[in-house]
Coordinates of C-alpha atoms in Angstrom, one line a residue:
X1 CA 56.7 71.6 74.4
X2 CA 58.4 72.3 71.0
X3 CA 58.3 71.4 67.5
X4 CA 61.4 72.8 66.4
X5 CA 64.6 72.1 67.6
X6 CA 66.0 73.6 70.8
X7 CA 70.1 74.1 68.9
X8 CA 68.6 76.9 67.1
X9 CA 66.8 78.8 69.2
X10 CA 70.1 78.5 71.4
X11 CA 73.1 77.3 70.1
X12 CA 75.5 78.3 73.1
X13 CA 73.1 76.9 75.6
X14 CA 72.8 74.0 73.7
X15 CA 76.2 72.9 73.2
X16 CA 76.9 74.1 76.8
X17 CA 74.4 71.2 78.0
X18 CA 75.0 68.7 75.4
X19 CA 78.6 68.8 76.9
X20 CA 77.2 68.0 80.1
X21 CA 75.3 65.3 78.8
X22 CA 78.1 63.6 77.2
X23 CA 80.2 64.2 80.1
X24 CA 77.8 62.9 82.8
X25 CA 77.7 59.8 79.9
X26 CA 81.1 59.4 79.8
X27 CA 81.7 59.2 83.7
X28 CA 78.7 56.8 84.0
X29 CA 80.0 54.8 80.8
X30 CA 83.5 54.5 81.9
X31 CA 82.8 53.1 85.9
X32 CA 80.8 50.5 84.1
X33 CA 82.6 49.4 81.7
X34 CA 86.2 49.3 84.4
X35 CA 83.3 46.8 86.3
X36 CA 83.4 44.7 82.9
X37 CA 87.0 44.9 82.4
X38 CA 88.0 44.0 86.2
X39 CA 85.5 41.1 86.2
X40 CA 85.7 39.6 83.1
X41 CA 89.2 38.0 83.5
X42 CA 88.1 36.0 85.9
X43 CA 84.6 35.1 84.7
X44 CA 85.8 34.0 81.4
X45 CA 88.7 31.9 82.8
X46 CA 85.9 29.5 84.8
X47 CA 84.5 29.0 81.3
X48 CA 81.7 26.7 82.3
X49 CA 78.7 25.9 80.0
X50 CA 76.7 28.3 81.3
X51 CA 79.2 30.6 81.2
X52 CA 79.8 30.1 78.2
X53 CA 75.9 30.2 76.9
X54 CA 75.7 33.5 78.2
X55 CA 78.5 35.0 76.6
X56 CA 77.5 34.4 73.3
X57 CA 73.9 34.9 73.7
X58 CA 75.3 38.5 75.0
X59 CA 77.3 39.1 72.0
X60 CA 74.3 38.0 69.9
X61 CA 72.0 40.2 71.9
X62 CA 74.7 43.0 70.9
X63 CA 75.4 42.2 67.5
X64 CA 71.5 41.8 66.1
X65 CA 70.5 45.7 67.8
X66 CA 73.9 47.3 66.8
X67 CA 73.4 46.1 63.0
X68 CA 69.5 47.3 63.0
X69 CA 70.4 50.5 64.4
X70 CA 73.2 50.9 61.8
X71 CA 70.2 50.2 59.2
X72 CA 68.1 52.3 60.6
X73 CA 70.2 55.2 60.8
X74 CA 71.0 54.4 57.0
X75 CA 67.4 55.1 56.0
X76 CA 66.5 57.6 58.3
X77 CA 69.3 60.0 55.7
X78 CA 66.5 59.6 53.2
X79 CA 63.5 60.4 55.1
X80 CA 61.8 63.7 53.5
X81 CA 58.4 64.6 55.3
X82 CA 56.0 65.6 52.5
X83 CA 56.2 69.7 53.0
X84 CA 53.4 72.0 50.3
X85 CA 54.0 75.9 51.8
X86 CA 51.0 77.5 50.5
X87 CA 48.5 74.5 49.9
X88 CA 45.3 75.8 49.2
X89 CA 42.0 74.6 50.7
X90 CA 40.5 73.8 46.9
X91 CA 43.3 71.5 46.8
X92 CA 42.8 69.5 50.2
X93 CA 41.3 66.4 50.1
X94 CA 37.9 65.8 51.5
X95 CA 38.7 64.0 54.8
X96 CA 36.6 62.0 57.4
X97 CA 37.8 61.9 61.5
X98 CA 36.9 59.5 63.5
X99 CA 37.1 59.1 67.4
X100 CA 35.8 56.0 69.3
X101 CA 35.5 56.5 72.9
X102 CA 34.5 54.0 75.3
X103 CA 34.2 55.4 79.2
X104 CA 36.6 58.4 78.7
X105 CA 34.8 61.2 79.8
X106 CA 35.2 64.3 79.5
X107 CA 38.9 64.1 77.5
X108 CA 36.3 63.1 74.6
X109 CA 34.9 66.5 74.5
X110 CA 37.8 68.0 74.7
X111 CA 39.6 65.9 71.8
X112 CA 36.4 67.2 69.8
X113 CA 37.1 70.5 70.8
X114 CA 40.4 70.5 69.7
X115 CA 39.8 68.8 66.2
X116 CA 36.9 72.1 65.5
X117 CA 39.5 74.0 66.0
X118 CA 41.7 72.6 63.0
X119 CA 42.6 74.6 59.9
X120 CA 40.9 73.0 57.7
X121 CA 38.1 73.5 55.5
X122 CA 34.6 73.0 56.9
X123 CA 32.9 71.8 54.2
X124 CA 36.3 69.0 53.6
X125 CA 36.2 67.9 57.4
X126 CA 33.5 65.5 58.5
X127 CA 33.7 64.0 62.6
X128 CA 32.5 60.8 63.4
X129 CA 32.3 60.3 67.4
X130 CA 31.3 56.5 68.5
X131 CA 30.5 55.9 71.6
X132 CA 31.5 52.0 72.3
X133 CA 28.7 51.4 74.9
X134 CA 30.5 52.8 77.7
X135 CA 29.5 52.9 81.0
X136 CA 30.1 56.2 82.3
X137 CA 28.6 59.8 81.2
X138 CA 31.2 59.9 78.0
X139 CA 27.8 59.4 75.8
X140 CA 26.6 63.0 77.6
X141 CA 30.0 64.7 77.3
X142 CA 30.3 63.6 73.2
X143 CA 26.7 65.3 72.4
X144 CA 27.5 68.0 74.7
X145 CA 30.6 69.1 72.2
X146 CA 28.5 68.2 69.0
X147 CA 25.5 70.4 70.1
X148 CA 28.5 73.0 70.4
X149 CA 29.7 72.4 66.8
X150 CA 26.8 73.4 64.8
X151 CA 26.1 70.3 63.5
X152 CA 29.8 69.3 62.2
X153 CA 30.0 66.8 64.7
X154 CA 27.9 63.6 63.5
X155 CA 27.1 61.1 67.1
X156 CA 27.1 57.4 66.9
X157 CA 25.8 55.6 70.1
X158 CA 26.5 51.7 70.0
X159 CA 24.6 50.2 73.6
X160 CA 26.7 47.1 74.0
X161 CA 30.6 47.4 74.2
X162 CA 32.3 45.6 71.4
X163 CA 35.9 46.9 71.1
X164 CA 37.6 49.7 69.7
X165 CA 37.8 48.2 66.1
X166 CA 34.0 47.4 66.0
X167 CA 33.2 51.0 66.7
X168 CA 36.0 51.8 63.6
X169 CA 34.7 49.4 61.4
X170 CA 30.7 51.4 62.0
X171 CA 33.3 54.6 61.4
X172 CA 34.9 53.5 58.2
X173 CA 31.4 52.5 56.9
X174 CA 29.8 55.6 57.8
X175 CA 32.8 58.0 56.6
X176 CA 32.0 59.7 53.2
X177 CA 35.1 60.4 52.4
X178 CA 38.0 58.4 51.1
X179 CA 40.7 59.6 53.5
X180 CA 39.9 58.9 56.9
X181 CA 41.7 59.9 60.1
X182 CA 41.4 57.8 63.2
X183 CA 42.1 59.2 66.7
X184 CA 42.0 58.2 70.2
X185 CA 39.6 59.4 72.0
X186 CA 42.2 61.2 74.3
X187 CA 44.2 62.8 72.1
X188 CA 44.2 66.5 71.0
X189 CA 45.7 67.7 67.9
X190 CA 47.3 70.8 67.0
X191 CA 45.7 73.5 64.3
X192 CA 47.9 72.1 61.8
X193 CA 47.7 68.7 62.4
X194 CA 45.2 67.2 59.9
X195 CA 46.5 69.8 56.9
X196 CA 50.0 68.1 57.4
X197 CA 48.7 64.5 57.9
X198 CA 47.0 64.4 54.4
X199 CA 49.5 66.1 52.3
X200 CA 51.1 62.5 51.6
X201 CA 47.7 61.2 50.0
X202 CA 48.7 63.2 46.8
X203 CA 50.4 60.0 45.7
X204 CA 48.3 57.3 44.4
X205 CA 50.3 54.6 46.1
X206 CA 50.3 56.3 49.6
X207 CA 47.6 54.2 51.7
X208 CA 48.6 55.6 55.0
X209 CA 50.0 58.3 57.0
X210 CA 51.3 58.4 60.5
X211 CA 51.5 61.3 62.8
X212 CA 54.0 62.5 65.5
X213 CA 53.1 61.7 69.2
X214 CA 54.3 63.5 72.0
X215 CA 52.9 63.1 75.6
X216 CA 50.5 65.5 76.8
X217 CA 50.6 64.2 80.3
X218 CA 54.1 64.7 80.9
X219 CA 54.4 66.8 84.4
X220 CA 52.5 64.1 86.2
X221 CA 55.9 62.1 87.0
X222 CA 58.4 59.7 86.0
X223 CA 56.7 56.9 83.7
X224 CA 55.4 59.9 81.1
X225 CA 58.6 61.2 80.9
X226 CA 60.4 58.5 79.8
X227 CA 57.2 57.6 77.4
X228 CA 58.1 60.7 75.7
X229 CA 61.5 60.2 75.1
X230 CA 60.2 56.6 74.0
X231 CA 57.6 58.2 71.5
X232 CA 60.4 60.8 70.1
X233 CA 62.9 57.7 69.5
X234 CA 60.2 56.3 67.5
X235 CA 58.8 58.7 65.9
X236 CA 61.8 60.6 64.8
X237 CA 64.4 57.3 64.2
X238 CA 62.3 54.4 63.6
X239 CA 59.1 55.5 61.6
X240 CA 61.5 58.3 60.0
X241 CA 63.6 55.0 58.9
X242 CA 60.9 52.9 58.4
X243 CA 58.8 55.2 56.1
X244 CA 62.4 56.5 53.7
X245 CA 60.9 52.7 52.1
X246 CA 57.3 53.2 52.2
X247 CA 56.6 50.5 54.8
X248 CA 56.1 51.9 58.5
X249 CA 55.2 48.9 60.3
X250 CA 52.7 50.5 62.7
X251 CA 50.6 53.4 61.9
X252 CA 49.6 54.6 65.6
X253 CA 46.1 54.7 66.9
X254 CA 46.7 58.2 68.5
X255 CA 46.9 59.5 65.3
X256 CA 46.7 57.9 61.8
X257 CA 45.3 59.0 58.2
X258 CA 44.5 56.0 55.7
X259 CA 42.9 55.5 52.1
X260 CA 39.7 54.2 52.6
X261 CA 39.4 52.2 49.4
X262 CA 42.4 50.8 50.1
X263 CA 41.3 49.4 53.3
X264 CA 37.2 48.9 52.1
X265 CA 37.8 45.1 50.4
X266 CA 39.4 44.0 54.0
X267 CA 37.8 45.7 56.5
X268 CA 35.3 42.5 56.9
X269 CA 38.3 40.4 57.3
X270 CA 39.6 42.1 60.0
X271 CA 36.9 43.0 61.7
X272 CA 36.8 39.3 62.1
X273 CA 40.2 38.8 62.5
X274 CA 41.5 35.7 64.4
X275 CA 44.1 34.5 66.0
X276 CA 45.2 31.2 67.5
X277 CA 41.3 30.8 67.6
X278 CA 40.7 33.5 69.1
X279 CA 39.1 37.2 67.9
X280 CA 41.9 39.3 67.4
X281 CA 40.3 42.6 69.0
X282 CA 43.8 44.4 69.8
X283 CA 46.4 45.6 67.7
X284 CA 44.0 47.1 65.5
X285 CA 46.4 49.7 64.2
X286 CA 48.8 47.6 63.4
X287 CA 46.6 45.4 61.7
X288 CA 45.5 48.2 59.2
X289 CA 48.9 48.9 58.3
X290 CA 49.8 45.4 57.7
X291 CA 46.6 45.4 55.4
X292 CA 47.9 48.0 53.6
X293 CA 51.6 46.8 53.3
X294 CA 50.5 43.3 52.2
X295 CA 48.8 45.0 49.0
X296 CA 51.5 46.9 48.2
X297 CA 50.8 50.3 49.4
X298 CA 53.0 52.5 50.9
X299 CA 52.6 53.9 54.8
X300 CA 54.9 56.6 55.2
X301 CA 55.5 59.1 58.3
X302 CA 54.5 62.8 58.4
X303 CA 56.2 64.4 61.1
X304 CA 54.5 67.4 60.5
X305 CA 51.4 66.0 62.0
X306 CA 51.7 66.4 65.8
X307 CA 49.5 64.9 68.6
X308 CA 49.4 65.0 72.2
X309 CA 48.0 61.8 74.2
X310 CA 47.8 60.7 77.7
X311 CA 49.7 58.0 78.7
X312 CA 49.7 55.7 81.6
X313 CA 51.2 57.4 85.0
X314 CA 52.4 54.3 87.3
X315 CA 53.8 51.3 86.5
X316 CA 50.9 48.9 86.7
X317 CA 49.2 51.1 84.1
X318 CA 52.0 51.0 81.9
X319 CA 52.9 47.4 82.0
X320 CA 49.2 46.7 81.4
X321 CA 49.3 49.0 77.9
X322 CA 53.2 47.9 77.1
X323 CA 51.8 43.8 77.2
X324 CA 49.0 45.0 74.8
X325 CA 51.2 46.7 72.3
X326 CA 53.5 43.6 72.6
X327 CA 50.9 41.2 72.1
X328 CA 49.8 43.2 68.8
X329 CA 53.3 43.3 67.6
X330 CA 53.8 39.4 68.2
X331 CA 50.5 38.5 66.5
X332 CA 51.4 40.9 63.3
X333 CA 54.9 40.5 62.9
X334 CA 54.3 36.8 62.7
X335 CA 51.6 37.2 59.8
X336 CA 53.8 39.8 58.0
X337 CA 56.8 37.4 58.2
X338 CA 54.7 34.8 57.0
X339 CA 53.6 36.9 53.8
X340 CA 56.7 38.5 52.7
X341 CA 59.1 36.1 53.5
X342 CA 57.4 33.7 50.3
X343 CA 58.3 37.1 48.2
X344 CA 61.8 37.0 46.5
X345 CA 63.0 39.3 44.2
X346 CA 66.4 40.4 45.1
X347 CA 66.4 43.5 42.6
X348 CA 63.8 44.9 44.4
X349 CA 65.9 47.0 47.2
X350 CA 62.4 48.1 49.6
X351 CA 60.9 45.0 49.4
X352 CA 64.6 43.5 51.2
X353 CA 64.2 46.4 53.3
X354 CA 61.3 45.8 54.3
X355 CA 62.0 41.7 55.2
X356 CA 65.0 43.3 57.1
X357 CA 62.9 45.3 59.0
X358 CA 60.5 42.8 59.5
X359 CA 63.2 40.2 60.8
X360 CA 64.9 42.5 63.2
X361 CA 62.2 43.6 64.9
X362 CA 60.7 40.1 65.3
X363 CA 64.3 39.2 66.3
X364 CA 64.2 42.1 68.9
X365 CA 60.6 41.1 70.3
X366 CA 62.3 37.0 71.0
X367 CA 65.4 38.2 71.9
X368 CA 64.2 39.3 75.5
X369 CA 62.1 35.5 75.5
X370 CA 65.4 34.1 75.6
X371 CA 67.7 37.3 77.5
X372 CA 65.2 37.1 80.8
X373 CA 65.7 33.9 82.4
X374 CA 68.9 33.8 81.6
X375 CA 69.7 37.0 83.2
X376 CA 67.9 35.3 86.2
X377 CA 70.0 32.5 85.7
X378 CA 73.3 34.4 85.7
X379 CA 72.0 36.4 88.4
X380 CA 71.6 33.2 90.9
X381 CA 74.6 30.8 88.5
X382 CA 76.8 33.3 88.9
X383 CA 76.8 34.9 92.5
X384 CA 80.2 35.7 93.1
X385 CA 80.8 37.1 89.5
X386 CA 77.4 39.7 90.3
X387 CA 79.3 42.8 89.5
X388 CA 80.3 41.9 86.3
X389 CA 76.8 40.9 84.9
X390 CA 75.4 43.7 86.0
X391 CA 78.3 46.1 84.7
X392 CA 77.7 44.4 81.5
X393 CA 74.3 44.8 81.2
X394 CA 74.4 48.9 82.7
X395 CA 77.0 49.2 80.2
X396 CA 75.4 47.8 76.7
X397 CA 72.5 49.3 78.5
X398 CA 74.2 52.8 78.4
X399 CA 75.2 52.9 74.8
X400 CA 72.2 51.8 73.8
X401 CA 70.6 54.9 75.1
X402 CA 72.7 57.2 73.5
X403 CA 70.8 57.2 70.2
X404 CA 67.5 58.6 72.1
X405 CA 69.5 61.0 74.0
X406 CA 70.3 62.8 71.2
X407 CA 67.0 62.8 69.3
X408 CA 65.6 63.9 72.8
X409 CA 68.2 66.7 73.0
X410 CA 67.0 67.9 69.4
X411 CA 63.6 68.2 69.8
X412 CA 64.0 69.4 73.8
X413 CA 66.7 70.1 75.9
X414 CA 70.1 68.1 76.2
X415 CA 69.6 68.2 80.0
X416 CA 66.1 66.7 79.3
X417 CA 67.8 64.2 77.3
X418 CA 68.8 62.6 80.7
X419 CA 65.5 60.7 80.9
X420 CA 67.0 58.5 78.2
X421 CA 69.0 57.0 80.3
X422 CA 66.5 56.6 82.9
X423 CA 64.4 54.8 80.4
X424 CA 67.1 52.4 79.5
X425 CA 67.9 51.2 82.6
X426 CA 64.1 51.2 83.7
X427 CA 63.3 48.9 80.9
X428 CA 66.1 46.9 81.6
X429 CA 65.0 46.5 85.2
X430 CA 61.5 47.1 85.3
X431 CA 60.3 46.0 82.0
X432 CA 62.4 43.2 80.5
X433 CA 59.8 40.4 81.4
X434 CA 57.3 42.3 78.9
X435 CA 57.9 40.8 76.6
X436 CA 58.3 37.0 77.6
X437 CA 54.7 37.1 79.2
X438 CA 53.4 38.8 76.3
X439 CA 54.5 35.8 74.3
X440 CA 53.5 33.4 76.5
X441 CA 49.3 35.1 76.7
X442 CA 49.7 36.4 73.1
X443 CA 46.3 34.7 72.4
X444 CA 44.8 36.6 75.1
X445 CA 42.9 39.4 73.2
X446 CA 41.8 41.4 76.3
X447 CA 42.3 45.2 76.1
X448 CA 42.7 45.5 79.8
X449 CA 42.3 49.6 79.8
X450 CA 39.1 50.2 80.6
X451 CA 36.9 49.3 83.6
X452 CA 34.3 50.7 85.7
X453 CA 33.6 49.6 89.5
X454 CA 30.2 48.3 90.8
X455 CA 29.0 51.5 91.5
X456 CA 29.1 52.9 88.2
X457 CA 32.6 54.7 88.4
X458 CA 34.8 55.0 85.4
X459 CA 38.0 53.6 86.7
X460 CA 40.8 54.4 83.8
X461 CA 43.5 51.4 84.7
X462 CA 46.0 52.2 81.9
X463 CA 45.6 55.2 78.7
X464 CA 45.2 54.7 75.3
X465 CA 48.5 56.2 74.0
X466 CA 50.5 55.4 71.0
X467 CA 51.7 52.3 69.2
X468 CA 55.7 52.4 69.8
X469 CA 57.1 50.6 66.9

């Protein structure tokens, strides 16, 4: 897998399959859209009310993406990573990891492994392993790779389950120093990784720092595949855009690097976090970046900071972990609104950013709420007029796509970037109730990731992975 761009390395070979790519684009986008233009004549002339509902809830559902994209791609032209050549280790910051695990196994020693192996000072680097009462021998596998660090490892063994964010919270207290780095307990960094992640805490006003996921999993079939291409779209568009203001939305739990005493006065409160009446015990990323955004600190991206995690592998798995991001995103987006929206003062340009932001991706989270059943609808309404709905929706699909395609192409292989595609139309197919149920159970705070059978077995029924938006 590569950090640098493949157009470099091979500019002939790249263009060569970047033509192939468009072409193989252009074919596909062209058949759908003569579906559109043969059908449409005669869907539009019935103009009945449904028929009429559905067209302009499709050119909403067009219009509101096509102007966040245009946003988006705006701000991600004034993105700059935070780059320092020949940084010293004198001038690093002291810096405190922590890794909760609850019934991961052996990944945990190995996401130990891989964090002794960083290039960073010693005497700077403090790990903090919790154990969240698991269930299986991930207790046995975490002392196992502290009694091989001589002593740089510290162990924290919590009997009883209580969540992810409990076992940061014990983390955060315990940390001694001010920037701490939170990683999933089946993730593994690169040398590099936590030099880069930290660079941006050089500004006062930085409170957090997000890291570039990539999927470590990636040969073992479809779904990772098209996670990756997911995670690079995110990563290198969205957070890009997102932190060119200061305000990425969603630091991810793979890999994040925040100010402690920016986060020390509300760490009760979320700890204890509720929502509709309910403890609020996922999302807990997200929830530290909004704590951070709401007091005015900036969270910005560090793509410099790479990470590889494991990610789900069939589709039960994913929809499992894709309803649990969703659920986090509902629950936060709606606080953040809440907050900023009472803030008005037009002259300052990232604070409107940042409501735009806000609004368009609280926009994009309702938009399928509404889109589903009516696509349903249309689908049973409109039987005799099937070729043009789905030609529609293949094509808008197919544009869409385009976008990740690109950034995929960039940062792999333009015939790689095919899996774009794949991952619109699977979303589109596979995935576009999602959303809808995750609004409907959004006060459900089960983490549903984690189980282990009646004989003791760790059974993994989804992977922690990395926060998409």
């Amino acid at each position: 897998m590569k950090n640098s761009t493949a157009f470099w390395k091979n500019k002939g070979q790249w263009i060569l399959e970047m033509g192939v790519l468009f072409a193989v684009f252009a074919v596909f986008a062209f058949a759908a859209y003569n579906g559109v233009r043969d059908q449409s004549a005669d869907f539009f002339a019935r103009e009945t009310v449904w028929e009429k509902i559905l067209l302009y809830a499709g050119i909403f559902a067009g219009v509101v993406p096509v102007f966040y994209l245009i946003f988006q791609a705006v701000l991600v032209c004034f993105y700059r990573p935070v780059y320092k050549d020949d940084i010293s280790d004198e001038e690093l910051p002291g810096c405190t990891v922590i890794v909760p695990a609850y019934n991961e196994g052996s990944a945990v020693a190995e996401t130990l492994r891989a964090l002794l192996k960083s290039d960073y000072p010693a005497d700077k680097l403090e790990i903090i392993a919790v154990n969240d009462g698991s269930a299986d021998d991930t207790w046995s596998w975490m002392t196992l790779a502290a009694g091989e660090s001589g002593g740089r490892i510290k162990t924290i063994n919590l009997e009883q389950n209580k969540g992810k964010k409990n076992a940061l919270y014990i983390g955060f207290n315990q940390a001694k120093h001010d920037i701490v780095v939170t990683i999933d307990s089946d993730s593994f960094v690169k040398s590099d990784t936590l030099r880069n992640l930290v660079l941006p805490f050089e500004d006062p006003k930085v409170g957090g720092s997000a890291g570039v996921v990539r999927v470590r999993n990636i040969d073992r079939g479809m779904i990772p595949r098209i996670l990756d291409v997911c995670f690079v779209f995110s990563c290198d568009f969205i957070r890009s855009a997102q932190s060119a203001i200061g305000a990425v939305l969603c630091s991810p739990g793979a890999i994040s690097a925040y100010r402690k005493s920016a986060l020390l006065p509300h760490l009760d409160g979320w700890l204890h976090q509720t929502f509709l009446g309910k403890p609020s015990t996922i999302g807990e990323d997200r929830a530290l970046t909004s704590i951070l955004l709401r007091n005015d600190y900036h969270v910005v991206l560090q793509n410099t900071a790479l990470v590889e995690t494991c990610v789900p592998e069939n589709y039960p798995q994913l929809c499992r972990t894709l309803i649990r991001w969703t659920r986090g995103d509902v629950r936060e987006g709606l606080l953040m609104i809440r907050h900023f929206y009472k803030r008005f003062n037009f002259g300052d340009w990232r604070l409107t950013a940042l409501k735009i932001n806000l609004g368009c991706q609280l926009l994009g989270l309702m938009l399928p709420v509404v889109m589903f059943p009516l696509m349903i609808f249309t689908f049973i309404s409109c039987a005799g007029n099937i070729m043009f709905v789905v030609s529609y929706l293949i094509f808008a699909t197919w544009l869409w796509a385009m976008i990740p395609a690109v950034l995929y192409a960039n940062r792999e292989t333009p015939l790689k970037a095919a899996w774009a595609f794949v991952s619109a139309l699977f979303s589109l197919f596979a995935l576009s109730w999602v959303c809808l149920y995750s609004w409907i159970t959004m006060n459900n705070p089960g983490w549903m990731t984690r189980n282990v059978s009646k004989d003791g077995e760790m059974k993994k029924t989804a992977v922690r992975g990395v926060h998409g938006n």
